[in-house]
Amino acid sequence: MRRRIAAANWKMHKTAEQTRAYLERLSAQPLPSGVDVVIAPPFTSLAAAAPLVRASGLALGAQTMHWELQGAFTGEISAPMLLEFGVRYVILGHSERRAYCGETDASVNRKVKTALDQGLVPIVAVGETLDERARGETAAKVMRQTRAAFEGIAATALTGVVLAYEPIWAIGTGQNCDPAEADGVMATIRSCVAGLADTPILYGGSMNAENVGAYVSRPNIDGGLVGGASLDPDGFAALIRNAA
Ligand code: PGA
């Protein structure tokens, strides 16, 4: 039985003060025990989030990290720095990092290896653009990204990872991917690398409290990586309840 996960990817939203207010509000609401909830705030809010996340049984995530443990990498954050705040999950290879910050299949692979070595759970994001989808290249794209992310990693180690299928055209657009179509892509992802049978795969791309149920009822979909709909604590609580 795979775990069900609702992960909030706040992107570049919320100061430390806003983070505290959000988490106080979220933790005041009844949340189902069957869903692992991950909150991935900006780095600057990790310290504010850590005690509140811990007290309410949620898990802390980060939105990226460097593959080296330390060194001359101005502006970067390493796994030990995240671990110091109690971070458990780290999103790697998000399409915005690939598009705007030079993230490549090769750097994602290095980061996944470091995350696993350091005891962090990588949430590896893959997905196609609208043009790639129109050209019928979705399967080829996500298989390439998935194989590259896990290259050189033993199949037995993949029980420690989480995947996210995020069609780029669905992110932040309000145009979510049909759950049946997403499930089909996830079946492709699950079977393209040995060892992913028990790996949770999340859907991401305009997921909200209303549509989450249609995703998690599909055989390959184990939850969501949620951007916009995670920013309001009441809305995200409703999404978590509907994911149970
Ligand atoms: P969205 O973002 O829910 O706002 O579409 C999801 C993501 O980018 O992880």
PDB file of C-alpha atoms and ligand atoms in Angstrom:
ATOM      1  CA  MET A   1       0.000   0.000   0.000  1.00  0.00           C
ATOM      2  CA  ARG A   2       1.585   3.279  -1.097  1.00  0.00           C
ATOM      3  CA  ARG A   3       1.398   6.364   1.107  1.00  0.00           C
ATOM      4  CA  ARG A   4      -0.886   9.216   0.148  1.00  0.00           C
ATOM      5  CA  ILE A   5       0.829  12.607   0.123  1.00  0.00           C
ATOM      6  CA  ALA A   6      -0.323  16.227  -0.161  1.00  0.00           C
ATOM      7  CA  ALA A   7       2.693  18.478  -0.703  1.00  0.00           C
ATOM      8  CA  ALA A   8       2.430  22.270  -0.641  1.00  0.00           C
ATOM      9  CA  ASN A   9       4.908  23.951  -2.966  1.00  0.00           C
ATOM     10  CA  TRP A  10       4.677  27.585  -1.916  1.00  0.00           C
ATOM     11  CA  LYS A  11       7.242  28.721  -4.517  1.00  0.00           C
ATOM     12  CA  MET A  12       8.295  32.356  -3.815  1.00  0.00           C
ATOM     13  CA  HIS A  13       5.405  33.072  -1.457  1.00  0.00           C
ATOM     14  CA  LYS A  14       5.164  33.912   2.255  1.00  0.00           C
ATOM     15  CA  THR A  15       7.479  35.681   4.642  1.00  0.00           C
ATOM     16  CA  ALA A  16       8.340  34.095   7.985  1.00  0.00           C
ATOM     17  CA  GLU A  17       5.502  35.996   9.631  1.00  0.00           C
ATOM     18  CA  GLN A  18       2.997  34.867   6.998  1.00  0.00           C
ATOM     19  CA  THR A  19       4.296  31.322   7.394  1.00  0.00           C
ATOM     20  CA  ARG A  20       3.589  31.307  11.125  1.00  0.00           C
ATOM     21  CA  ALA A  21       0.054  32.657  10.617  1.00  0.00           C
ATOM     22  CA  TYR A  22      -0.655  30.083   7.902  1.00  0.00           C
ATOM     23  CA  LEU A  23       0.561  27.119   9.956  1.00  0.00           C
ATOM     24  CA  GLU A  24      -1.338  28.204  13.054  1.00  0.00           C
ATOM     25  CA  ARG A  25      -4.497  28.353  10.966  1.00  0.00           C
ATOM     26  CA  LEU A  26      -3.836  25.031   9.178  1.00  0.00           C
ATOM     27  CA  SER A  27      -3.060  23.133  12.369  1.00  0.00           C
ATOM     28  CA  ALA A  28      -6.259  24.409  14.032  1.00  0.00           C
ATOM     29  CA  GLN A  29      -8.270  22.328  11.558  1.00  0.00           C
ATOM     30  CA  PRO A  30      -9.011  18.616  11.687  1.00  0.00           C
ATOM     31  CA  LEU A  31      -6.772  16.771   9.213  1.00  0.00           C
ATOM     32  CA  PRO A  32      -7.101  13.105   8.256  1.00  0.00           C
ATOM     33  CA  SER A  33      -4.389  10.746   9.500  1.00  0.00           C
ATOM     34  CA  GLY A  34      -4.134   8.862   6.206  1.00  0.00           C
ATOM     35  CA  VAL A  35      -2.418  11.668   4.280  1.00  0.00           C
ATOM     36  CA  ASP A  36       1.204  12.728   4.747  1.00  0.00           C
ATOM     37  CA  VAL A  37       1.237  16.521   4.517  1.00  0.00           C
ATOM     38  CA  VAL A  38       4.412  18.248   3.348  1.00  0.00           C
ATOM     39  CA  ILE A  39       4.906  22.012   3.594  1.00  0.00           C
ATOM     40  CA  ALA A  40       7.684  23.380   1.352  1.00  0.00           C
ATOM     41  CA  PRO A  41       8.124  27.081   2.173  1.00  0.00           C
ATOM     42  CA  PRO A  42      10.893  29.345   0.872  1.00  0.00           C
ATOM     43  CA  PHE A  43      14.275  28.760   2.590  1.00  0.00           C
ATOM     44  CA  THR A  44      13.873  31.971   4.591  1.00  0.00           C
ATOM     45  CA  SER A  45      10.719  30.607   6.230  1.00  0.00           C
ATOM     46  CA  LEU A  46      12.097  27.195   7.217  1.00  0.00           C
ATOM     47  CA  ALA A  47      13.121  28.330  10.698  1.00  0.00           C
ATOM     48  CA  ALA A  48       9.675  29.806  11.374  1.00  0.00           C
ATOM     49  CA  ALA A  49       7.905  26.762   9.954  1.00  0.00           C
ATOM     50  CA  ALA A  50       9.973  24.051  11.661  1.00  0.00           C
ATOM     51  CA  PRO A  51       8.510  24.082  15.208  1.00  0.00           C
ATOM     52  CA  LEU A  52       4.904  24.532  14.023  1.00  0.00           C
ATOM     53  CA  VAL A  53       5.188  21.798  11.410  1.00  0.00           C
ATOM     54  CA  ARG A  54       6.697  19.429  13.965  1.00  0.00           C
ATOM     55  CA  ALA A  55       4.057  20.168  16.604  1.00  0.00           C
ATOM     56  CA  SER A  56       1.207  19.458  14.204  1.00  0.00           C
ATOM     57  CA  GLY A  57       2.574  16.212  12.751  1.00  0.00           C
ATOM     58  CA  LEU A  58       3.245  17.642   9.289  1.00  0.00           C
ATOM     59  CA  ALA A  59       6.523  17.279   7.388  1.00  0.00           C
ATOM     60  CA  LEU A  60       8.843  20.035   6.255  1.00  0.00           C
ATOM     61  CA  GLY A  61      10.053  20.253   2.660  1.00  0.00           C
ATOM     62  CA  ALA A  62      12.437  22.426   0.660  1.00  0.00           C
ATOM     63  CA  GLN A  63      11.974  23.570  -2.933  1.00  0.00           C
ATOM     64  CA  THR A  64      15.483  22.749  -4.187  1.00  0.00           C
ATOM     65  CA  MET A  65      19.037  22.244  -2.942  1.00  0.00           C
ATOM     66  CA  HIS A  66      22.598  21.926  -4.254  1.00  0.00           C
ATOM     67  CA  TRP A  67      24.240  18.535  -4.824  1.00  0.00           C
ATOM     68  CA  GLU A  68      27.420  19.480  -2.969  1.00  0.00           C
ATOM     69  CA  LEU A  69      27.418  19.470   0.820  1.00  0.00           C
ATOM     70  CA  GLN A  70      29.338  22.760   1.045  1.00  0.00           C
ATOM     71  CA  GLY A  71      31.580  24.956  -1.064  1.00  0.00           C
ATOM     72  CA  ALA A  72      31.882  28.066  -3.211  1.00  0.00           C
ATOM     73  CA  PHE A  73      28.339  28.134  -4.637  1.00  0.00           C
ATOM     74  CA  THR A  74      27.022  31.619  -3.940  1.00  0.00           C
ATOM     75  CA  GLY A  75      23.344  31.681  -3.097  1.00  0.00           C
ATOM     76  CA  GLU A  76      22.968  27.916  -2.837  1.00  0.00           C
ATOM     77  CA  ILE A  77      21.685  25.752   0.037  1.00  0.00           C
ATOM     78  CA  SER A  78      22.994  22.268   0.905  1.00  0.00           C
ATOM     79  CA  ALA A  79      21.368  19.138   2.310  1.00  0.00           C
ATOM     80  CA  PRO A  80      23.009  19.478   5.765  1.00  0.00           C
ATOM     81  CA  MET A  81      21.633  23.037   5.985  1.00  0.00           C
ATOM     82  CA  LEU A  82      18.131  21.703   5.288  1.00  0.00           C
ATOM     83  CA  LEU A  83      18.511  18.808   7.709  1.00  0.00           C
ATOM     84  CA  GLU A  84      19.425  21.246  10.458  1.00  0.00           C
ATOM     85  CA  PHE A  85      15.871  22.621  10.257  1.00  0.00           C
ATOM     86  CA  GLY A  86      14.251  19.194  10.237  1.00  0.00           C
ATOM     87  CA  VAL A  87      13.540  19.176   6.497  1.00  0.00           C
ATOM     88  CA  ARG A  88      12.487  15.697   5.304  1.00  0.00           C
ATOM     89  CA  TYR A  89      11.512  16.223   1.658  1.00  0.00           C
ATOM     90  CA  VAL A  90      13.170  18.185  -1.124  1.00  0.00           C
ATOM     91  CA  ILE A  91      11.538  19.010  -4.459  1.00  0.00           C
ATOM     92  CA  LEU A  92      14.052  18.428  -7.274  1.00  0.00           C
ATOM     93  CA  GLY A  93      13.742  19.184 -10.973  1.00  0.00           C
ATOM     94  CA  HIS A  94      10.647  21.376 -10.764  1.00  0.00           C
ATOM     95  CA  SER A  95       9.882  22.715 -14.253  1.00  0.00           C
ATOM     96  CA  GLU A  96      10.334  26.311 -13.071  1.00  0.00           C
ATOM     97  CA  ARG A  97      13.853  25.481 -11.885  1.00  0.00           C
ATOM     98  CA  ARG A  98      14.542  23.707 -15.178  1.00  0.00           C
ATOM     99  CA  ALA A  99      13.187  26.664 -17.179  1.00  0.00           C
ATOM    100  CA  TYR A 100      14.578  29.632 -15.210  1.00  0.00           C
ATOM    101  CA  CYS A 101      17.452  28.378 -13.066  1.00  0.00           C
ATOM    102  CA  GLY A 102      19.470  26.088 -15.317  1.00  0.00           C
ATOM    103  CA  GLU A 103      18.359  22.794 -13.754  1.00  0.00           C
ATOM    104  CA  THR A 104      19.189  19.901 -16.093  1.00  0.00           C
ATOM    105  CA  ASP A 105      18.576  16.149 -16.119  1.00  0.00           C
ATOM    106  CA  ALA A 106      22.226  15.749 -15.054  1.00  0.00           C
ATOM    107  CA  SER A 107      22.006  18.160 -12.115  1.00  0.00           C
ATOM    108  CA  VAL A 108      18.732  16.575 -10.986  1.00  0.00           C
ATOM    109  CA  ASN A 109      20.479  13.186 -10.976  1.00  0.00           C
ATOM    110  CA  ARG A 110      23.347  14.518  -8.830  1.00  0.00           C
ATOM    111  CA  LYS A 111      20.880  16.107  -6.433  1.00  0.00           C
ATOM    112  CA  VAL A 112      18.780  12.941  -6.134  1.00  0.00           C
ATOM    113  CA  LYS A 113      21.915  10.977  -5.228  1.00  0.00           C
ATOM    114  CA  THR A 114      22.906  13.531  -2.591  1.00  0.00           C
ATOM    115  CA  ALA A 115      19.390  13.657  -1.151  1.00  0.00           C
ATOM    116  CA  LEU A 116      19.270   9.872  -0.777  1.00  0.00           C
ATOM    117  CA  ASP A 117      22.800   9.780   0.689  1.00  0.00           C
ATOM    118  CA  GLN A 118      21.833  12.425   3.227  1.00  0.00           C
ATOM    119  CA  GLY A 119      18.524  10.849   4.215  1.00  0.00           C
ATOM    120  CA  LEU A 120      16.225  13.355   2.493  1.00  0.00           C
ATOM    121  CA  VAL A 121      13.236  12.204   0.428  1.00  0.00           C
ATOM    122  CA  PRO A 122      13.520  13.688  -3.075  1.00  0.00           C
ATOM    123  CA  ILE A 123      10.261  14.663  -4.793  1.00  0.00           C
ATOM    124  CA  VAL A 124      11.397  14.447  -8.413  1.00  0.00           C
ATOM    125  CA  ALA A 125       9.271  16.469 -10.836  1.00  0.00           C
ATOM    126  CA  VAL A 126       8.875  15.573 -14.510  1.00  0.00           C
ATOM    127  CA  GLY A 127       6.487  16.786 -17.203  1.00  0.00           C
ATOM    128  CA  GLU A 128       5.986  17.944 -20.767  1.00  0.00           C
ATOM    129  CA  THR A 129       5.263  21.325 -22.356  1.00  0.00           C
ATOM    130  CA  LEU A 130       2.120  22.031 -24.360  1.00  0.00           C
ATOM    131  CA  ASP A 131       4.110  21.762 -27.615  1.00  0.00           C
ATOM    132  CA  GLU A 132       5.627  18.428 -26.611  1.00  0.00           C
ATOM    133  CA  ARG A 133       2.164  17.136 -25.761  1.00  0.00           C
ATOM    134  CA  ALA A 134       0.785  18.350 -29.103  1.00  0.00           C
ATOM    135  CA  ARG A 135       3.601  16.525 -30.889  1.00  0.00           C
ATOM    136  CA  GLY A 136       2.785  13.305 -29.027  1.00  0.00           C
ATOM    137  CA  GLU A 137       6.076  13.392 -27.116  1.00  0.00           C
ATOM    138  CA  THR A 138       4.742  13.215 -23.552  1.00  0.00           C
ATOM    139  CA  ALA A 139       5.754   9.608 -22.869  1.00  0.00           C
ATOM    140  CA  ALA A 140       9.217  10.047 -24.386  1.00  0.00           C
ATOM    141  CA  LYS A 141       9.849  13.229 -22.372  1.00  0.00           C
ATOM    142  CA  VAL A 142       8.790  11.893 -18.987  1.00  0.00           C
ATOM    143  CA  MET A 143      10.640   8.602 -19.543  1.00  0.00           C
ATOM    144  CA  ARG A 144      13.823  10.479 -20.444  1.00  0.00           C
ATOM    145  CA  GLN A 145      13.547  12.727 -17.377  1.00  0.00           C
ATOM    146  CA  THR A 146      12.725   9.826 -15.049  1.00  0.00           C
ATOM    147  CA  ARG A 147      15.518   7.558 -16.310  1.00  0.00           C
ATOM    148  CA  ALA A 148      18.018  10.415 -16.142  1.00  0.00           C
ATOM    149  CA  ALA A 149      16.980  11.387 -12.603  1.00  0.00           C
ATOM    150  CA  PHE A 150      17.614   7.861 -11.305  1.00  0.00           C
ATOM    151  CA  GLU A 151      20.611   6.921 -13.435  1.00  0.00           C
ATOM    152  CA  GLY A 152      23.202   5.022 -11.401  1.00  0.00           C
ATOM    153  CA  ILE A 153      20.844   4.541  -8.440  1.00  0.00           C
ATOM    154  CA  ALA A 154      19.998   0.982  -7.337  1.00  0.00           C
ATOM    155  CA  ALA A 155      16.365  -0.049  -7.803  1.00  0.00           C
ATOM    156  CA  THR A 156      16.212  -0.931  -4.096  1.00  0.00           C
ATOM    157  CA  ALA A 157      16.992   2.699  -3.187  1.00  0.00           C
ATOM    158  CA  LEU A 158      13.996   3.993  -5.138  1.00  0.00           C
ATOM    159  CA  THR A 159      11.585   3.073  -2.356  1.00  0.00           C
ATOM    160  CA  GLY A 160      12.973   6.220  -0.717  1.00  0.00           C
ATOM    161  CA  VAL A 161      11.852   8.601  -3.457  1.00  0.00           C
ATOM    162  CA  VAL A 162       8.645  10.357  -4.484  1.00  0.00           C
ATOM    163  CA  LEU A 163       7.823  11.346  -8.070  1.00  0.00           C
ATOM    164  CA  ALA A 164       5.631  14.173  -9.303  1.00  0.00           C
ATOM    165  CA  TYR A 165       4.111  14.246 -12.763  1.00  0.00           C
ATOM    166  CA  GLU A 166       3.486  17.895 -13.533  1.00  0.00           C
ATOM    167  CA  PRO A 167       2.402  18.720 -17.089  1.00  0.00           C
ATOM    168  CA  ILE A 168       3.967  22.159 -17.554  1.00  0.00           C
ATOM    169  CA  TRP A 169       0.934  23.455 -19.449  1.00  0.00           C
ATOM    170  CA  ALA A 170      -1.249  22.699 -16.419  1.00  0.00           C
ATOM    171  CA  ILE A 171       0.904  24.490 -13.827  1.00  0.00           C
ATOM    172  CA  GLY A 172      -0.698  27.678 -12.571  1.00  0.00           C
ATOM    173  CA  THR A 173      -3.052  27.856 -15.542  1.00  0.00           C
ATOM    174  CA  GLY A 174      -6.290  26.578 -14.009  1.00  0.00           C
ATOM    175  CA  GLN A 175      -6.287  24.035 -16.838  1.00  0.00           C
ATOM    176  CA  ASN A 176      -5.692  20.747 -15.028  1.00  0.00           C
ATOM    177  CA  CYS A 177      -4.813  17.559 -16.884  1.00  0.00           C
ATOM    178  CA  ASP A 178      -7.627  15.026 -17.183  1.00  0.00           C
ATOM    179  CA  PRO A 179      -7.104  12.518 -14.332  1.00  0.00           C
ATOM    180  CA  ALA A 180      -7.336   9.512 -16.686  1.00  0.00           C
ATOM    181  CA  GLU A 181      -4.676  11.026 -18.956  1.00  0.00           C
ATOM    182  CA  ALA A 182      -2.426  11.820 -15.980  1.00  0.00           C
ATOM    183  CA  ASP A 183      -2.877   8.295 -14.652  1.00  0.00           C
ATOM    184  CA  GLY A 184      -1.796   6.887 -18.013  1.00  0.00           C
ATOM    185  CA  VAL A 185       1.356   9.005 -18.054  1.00  0.00           C
ATOM    186  CA  MET A 186       2.113   7.904 -14.498  1.00  0.00           C
ATOM    187  CA  ALA A 187       1.764   4.246 -15.505  1.00  0.00           C
ATOM    188  CA  THR A 188       4.408   4.964 -18.149  1.00  0.00           C
ATOM    189  CA  ILE A 189       6.632   6.650 -15.572  1.00  0.00           C
ATOM    190  CA  ARG A 190       6.159   3.810 -13.086  1.00  0.00           C
ATOM    191  CA  SER A 191       7.177   1.155 -15.594  1.00  0.00           C
ATOM    192  CA  CYS A 192      10.136   2.910 -17.265  1.00  0.00           C
ATOM    193  CA  VAL A 193      12.567   2.332 -14.387  1.00  0.00           C
ATOM    194  CA  ALA A 194      12.777  -0.822 -12.261  1.00  0.00           C
ATOM    195  CA  GLY A 195      11.954  -0.250  -8.612  1.00  0.00           C
ATOM    196  CA  LEU A 196       9.148   2.320  -8.906  1.00  0.00           C
ATOM    197  CA  ALA A 197       6.225  -0.049  -8.197  1.00  0.00           C
ATOM    198  CA  ASP A 198       5.903   1.166  -4.599  1.00  0.00           C
ATOM    199  CA  THR A 199       6.997   4.763  -5.239  1.00  0.00           C
ATOM    200  CA  PRO A 200       4.343   7.387  -4.552  1.00  0.00           C
ATOM    201  CA  ILE A 201       3.621   9.468  -7.668  1.00  0.00           C
ATOM    202  CA  LEU A 202       1.948  12.850  -7.168  1.00  0.00           C
ATOM    203  CA  TYR A 203       0.009  14.847  -9.725  1.00  0.00           C
ATOM    204  CA  GLY A 204       0.792  18.561 -10.014  1.00  0.00           C
ATOM    205  CA  GLY A 205      -0.816  21.249 -12.173  1.00  0.00           C
ATOM    206  CA  SER A 206      -3.855  23.258 -11.058  1.00  0.00           C
ATOM    207  CA  MET A 207      -4.864  20.665  -8.486  1.00  0.00           C
ATOM    208  CA  ASN A 208      -7.397  21.969  -5.967  1.00  0.00           C
ATOM    209  CA  ALA A 209      -9.813  20.795  -3.277  1.00  0.00           C
ATOM    210  CA  GLU A 210     -12.520  20.163  -5.874  1.00  0.00           C
ATOM    211  CA  ASN A 211     -10.517  18.032  -8.314  1.00  0.00           C
ATOM    212  CA  VAL A 212      -8.129  16.159  -5.975  1.00  0.00           C
ATOM    213  CA  GLY A 213     -10.607  13.320  -5.397  1.00  0.00           C
ATOM    214  CA  ALA A 214     -10.742  12.472  -9.091  1.00  0.00           C
ATOM    215  CA  TYR A 215      -6.943  12.108  -9.132  1.00  0.00           C
ATOM    216  CA  VAL A 216      -6.363  10.025  -6.021  1.00  0.00           C
ATOM    217  CA  SER A 217      -9.089   7.558  -7.038  1.00  0.00           C
ATOM    218  CA  ARG A 218      -6.865   6.556  -9.989  1.00  0.00           C
ATOM    219  CA  PRO A 219      -4.579   3.547  -9.504  1.00  0.00           C
ATOM    220  CA  ASN A 220      -1.271   5.327 -10.180  1.00  0.00           C
ATOM    221  CA  ILE A 221      -1.929   8.642  -8.437  1.00  0.00           C
ATOM    222  CA  ASP A 222      -0.930   8.895  -4.783  1.00  0.00           C
ATOM    223  CA  GLY A 223      -1.558  12.554  -4.055  1.00  0.00           C
ATOM    224  CA  GLY A 224      -0.607  16.004  -5.216  1.00  0.00           C
ATOM    225  CA  LEU A 225       2.162  18.562  -5.474  1.00  0.00           C
ATOM    226  CA  VAL A 226       0.117  21.701  -5.048  1.00  0.00           C
ATOM    227  CA  GLY A 227       1.129  25.281  -5.845  1.00  0.00           C
ATOM    228  CA  GLY A 228      -1.581  27.949  -5.968  1.00  0.00           C
ATOM    229  CA  ALA A 229      -4.197  25.955  -4.061  1.00  0.00           C
ATOM    230  CA  SER A 230      -1.791  25.382  -1.163  1.00  0.00           C
ATOM    231  CA  LEU A 231      -1.374  29.075  -0.376  1.00  0.00           C
ATOM    232  CA  ASP A 232      -4.608  29.451   1.556  1.00  0.00           C
ATOM    233  CA  PRO A 233      -4.667  27.327   4.742  1.00  0.00           C
ATOM    234  CA  ASP A 234      -8.431  26.688   4.659  1.00  0.00           C
ATOM    235  CA  GLY A 235      -8.346  25.684   1.008  1.00  0.00           C
ATOM    236  CA  PHE A 236      -5.335  23.442   1.512  1.00  0.00           C
ATOM    237  CA  ALA A 237      -6.964  21.802   4.554  1.00  0.00           C
ATOM    238  CA  ALA A 238     -10.015  21.033   2.393  1.00  0.00           C
ATOM    239  CA  LEU A 239      -7.741  19.579  -0.280  1.00  0.00           C
ATOM    240  CA  ILE A 240      -6.027  17.352   2.307  1.00  0.00           C
ATOM    241  CA  ARG A 241      -9.380  16.120   3.609  1.00  0.00           C
ATOM    242  CA  ASN A 242     -10.585  15.383   0.075  1.00  0.00           C
ATOM    243  CA  ALA A 243      -7.353  13.505  -0.654  1.00  0.00           C
ATOM    244  CA  ALA A 244      -8.006  11.059   2.198  1.00  0.00           C
TER     245      ALA A 244
HETATM  246  P1  PGA B   1      -0.050  24.839  -9.349  1.00  0.00           P
HETATM  247  O1  PGA B   1       1.517  24.487  -9.246  1.00  0.00           O
HETATM  248  O2  PGA B   1      -0.765  23.942  -8.357  1.00  0.00           O
HETATM  249  O3  PGA B   1      -0.145  26.281  -8.982  1.00  0.00           O
HETATM  250  O4  PGA B   1      -0.477  24.563 -10.745  1.00  0.00           O
HETATM  251  C1  PGA B   1       1.953  23.162  -9.034  1.00  0.00           C
HETATM  252  C2  PGA B   1       3.459  23.113  -9.039  1.00  0.00           C
HETATM  253  O5  PGA B   1       4.094  23.858  -9.796  1.00  0.00           O
HETATM  254  O6  PGA B   1       4.060  22.350  -8.264  1.00  0.00           O
END
